[in-house]
Coordinates of C-alpha atoms in Angstrom, one line a residue:
R1 CA 62.6 21.1 91.5
R2 CA 65.6 18.8 92.0
H3 CA 65.1 16.1 88.9
A4 CA 64.2 19.0 86.9
E5 CA 67.9 21.0 87.2
V6 CA 69.9 17.7 86.8
G7 CA 67.2 16.8 83.7
F8 CA 68.7 20.2 82.3
V9 CA 71.9 19.9 82.8
I10 CA 72.1 16.4 81.5
A11 CA 70.4 17.5 78.5
Q12 CA 72.7 20.4 77.6
L13 CA 76.0 18.3 78.4
V14 CA 74.6 15.4 76.0
C15 CA 73.9 18.4 73.7
L16 CA 77.0 19.6 73.3
A17 CA 79.0 16.6 73.4
V18 CA 76.4 15.9 70.6
L19 CA 77.6 19.2 69.1
G20 CA 81.4 17.6 69.3
W21 CA 80.5 15.2 67.8
L22 CA 79.6 16.6 64.9
Y23 CA 82.1 19.7 64.8
T24 CA 84.4 16.1 64.3
K25 CA 82.6 15.1 61.5
I26 CA 82.4 18.3 59.9
E27 CA 86.5 18.4 60.1
G28 CA 86.9 14.7 58.8
Q29 CA 85.0 15.6 55.3
P30 CA 87.3 16.0 52.8
E31 CA 87.6 18.6 50.6
D32 CA 86.4 18.5 47.2
G33 CA 87.0 22.1 46.0
L34 CA 83.3 22.6 44.5
K35 CA 81.6 25.9 46.0
I36 CA 78.0 26.6 46.2
Q37 CA 76.5 30.0 46.2
V38 CA 75.3 31.4 49.7
P39 CA 72.4 34.0 49.2
E40 CA 72.5 37.4 51.2
V41 CA 70.7 37.1 54.8
K42 CA 68.5 39.2 55.4
Q43 CA 66.9 40.3 58.3
M44 CA 64.1 43.3 58.8
G45 CA 65.1 43.7 55.3
Q46 CA 68.4 44.8 56.3
V47 CA 71.3 42.5 54.9
V48 CA 73.1 41.0 57.7
S49 CA 75.8 39.3 55.3
P50 CA 76.2 39.5 51.7
P51 CA 76.2 36.9 49.1
I52 CA 79.6 34.7 48.9
D53 CA 81.1 31.8 47.7
Q54 CA 81.9 29.0 50.2
T55 CA 83.1 25.0 50.4
K56 CA 80.7 22.7 51.8
K57 CA 83.3 22.8 54.7
E58 CA 83.8 26.1 55.4
Y59 CA 79.7 26.5 55.1
D60 CA 79.1 23.4 57.0
T61 CA 82.0 25.2 59.8
A62 CA 79.8 28.6 59.7
K63 CA 76.6 27.0 60.4
F64 CA 77.8 24.5 63.2
K65 CA 79.7 28.0 65.1
E66 CA 76.0 29.5 65.1
Q67 CA 74.3 26.3 66.0
A68 CA 76.9 26.0 69.0
K69 CA 76.7 29.5 69.9
Q70 CA 73.2 29.1 70.1
A71 CA 72.2 26.7 72.0
V72 CA 75.3 28.1 74.4
M73 CA 73.7 31.2 75.1
G74 CA 70.6 29.4 75.5
A75 CA 71.8 27.4 78.4
V76 CA 73.0 30.4 79.6
I77 CA 70.2 32.8 79.2
L78 CA 67.1 30.0 80.9
G79 CA 70.0 28.6 83.9
G80 CA 70.4 33.1 84.4
V81 CA 66.7 33.0 84.3
Y82 CA 66.0 30.2 86.3
Y83 CA 68.7 31.5 88.6
K84 CA 67.3 34.4 89.6
W85 CA 63.7 33.7 89.6
E86 CA 63.4 29.9 89.7
Y87 CA 61.3 29.8 87.3
L88 CA 60.6 25.7 86.7
M89 CA 58.6 25.5 83.4
P90 CA 61.3 27.2 80.7
L91 CA 63.7 25.0 82.4
V92 CA 61.8 21.8 82.0
L93 CA 60.7 22.6 78.3
Q94 CA 64.5 23.4 77.7
I95 CA 65.0 19.7 78.3
L96 CA 62.9 19.0 75.5
M97 CA 63.3 21.3 73.5
T98 CA 67.2 21.6 73.3
P99 CA 67.6 17.6 71.6
L100 CA 65.4 18.1 69.6
Q101 CA 66.2 21.1 68.0
L102 CA 69.4 19.4 67.3
Y103 CA 67.8 16.8 66.0
E104 CA 66.2 18.5 63.5
S105 CA 68.9 21.0 62.9
P106 CA 70.3 20.2 59.0
L107 CA 74.0 19.8 60.0
F108 CA 72.5 16.8 62.2
Q109 CA 71.0 15.4 59.7
L110 CA 73.1 15.8 56.8
H111 CA 76.4 14.3 58.8
I112 CA 75.1 12.4 61.3
L113 CA 71.9 10.5 60.2
K114 CA 73.8 10.9 56.4
Y115 CA 70.3 12.0 55.0
D116 CA 70.8 13.9 51.6
I117 CA 70.3 17.6 52.0
K118 CA 71.1 20.6 49.8
R119 CA 73.1 23.0 50.6
P120 CA 72.8 25.9 51.3
F121 CA 70.3 25.4 53.9
P122 CA 66.6 27.3 54.0
T123 CA 66.6 30.0 56.8
A124 CA 64.2 29.5 59.4
N125 CA 62.1 32.9 59.9
P126 CA 62.8 34.1 63.4
F127 CA 58.7 34.7 63.8
G128 CA 58.4 31.0 63.4
L129 CA 56.1 31.9 60.1
P130 CA 56.4 30.2 56.7
S131 CA 59.0 32.4 54.6
A132 CA 57.1 34.0 51.7
P133 CA 57.9 32.3 48.1
E134 CA 60.6 34.1 46.2
A135 CA 59.4 35.8 43.3
P136 CA 59.5 34.1 40.0
P137 CA 62.0 34.5 37.7
A138 CA 61.9 37.4 34.8
V139 CA 61.6 34.2 32.4
A140 CA 57.8 33.4 33.5
A141 CA 56.0 36.9 32.2
P142 CA 56.9 35.5 28.5
A143 CA 54.5 32.6 29.7
V144 CA 51.7 35.4 30.8
A145 CA 52.1 37.1 28.1
E146 CA 51.2 34.0 26.2
K147 CA 48.5 32.7 27.7
A148 CA 46.9 36.3 26.9
A149 CA 47.4 36.3 23.2
V150 CA 46.0 33.2 23.6
K151 CA 42.9 34.7 25.0
D152 CA 42.7 37.3 22.8
T153 CA 43.0 35.0 19.7
K154 CA 40.0 32.3 20.7
K155 CA 38.4 35.8 21.7
K156 CA 38.7 37.2 18.2
N157 CA 37.7 33.6 16.6
K158 CA 34.7 32.9 18.7
D159 CA 33.7 37.2 17.2
A160 CA 33.9 36.2 14.1

């Protein structure tokens, strides 16, 4: 039990230190003045944030704040659950999951691992399900009409 408690605290402190390092990397990136279009964010059919244009640095800083808030809130909530009910399993799972979530985050991969990741980052589904593909653009409709026309001409040629 004591080892799990110590492991949890160490894992959280290491993740917060890495988040601090990530923040310095984000703040140290040069401004190129290019804006990226961030689409609106919808949850349960409601618009949470409208579409906006941001620089890469502004976008990364906003995403960093979200990630840091999630890490801190997760640690506080789990610490409270453990303090109140002394459930050990969530504590052990968090020891493993917190560093893994940090490693898999697009900001970590972009700034620390130097992967080439396109902004805006894809949004994760809150239920863990794969997100539905977006509707194809209206340009695809003529292609469907053309295929139908080709079928009609083949059918007419076949009948003749």
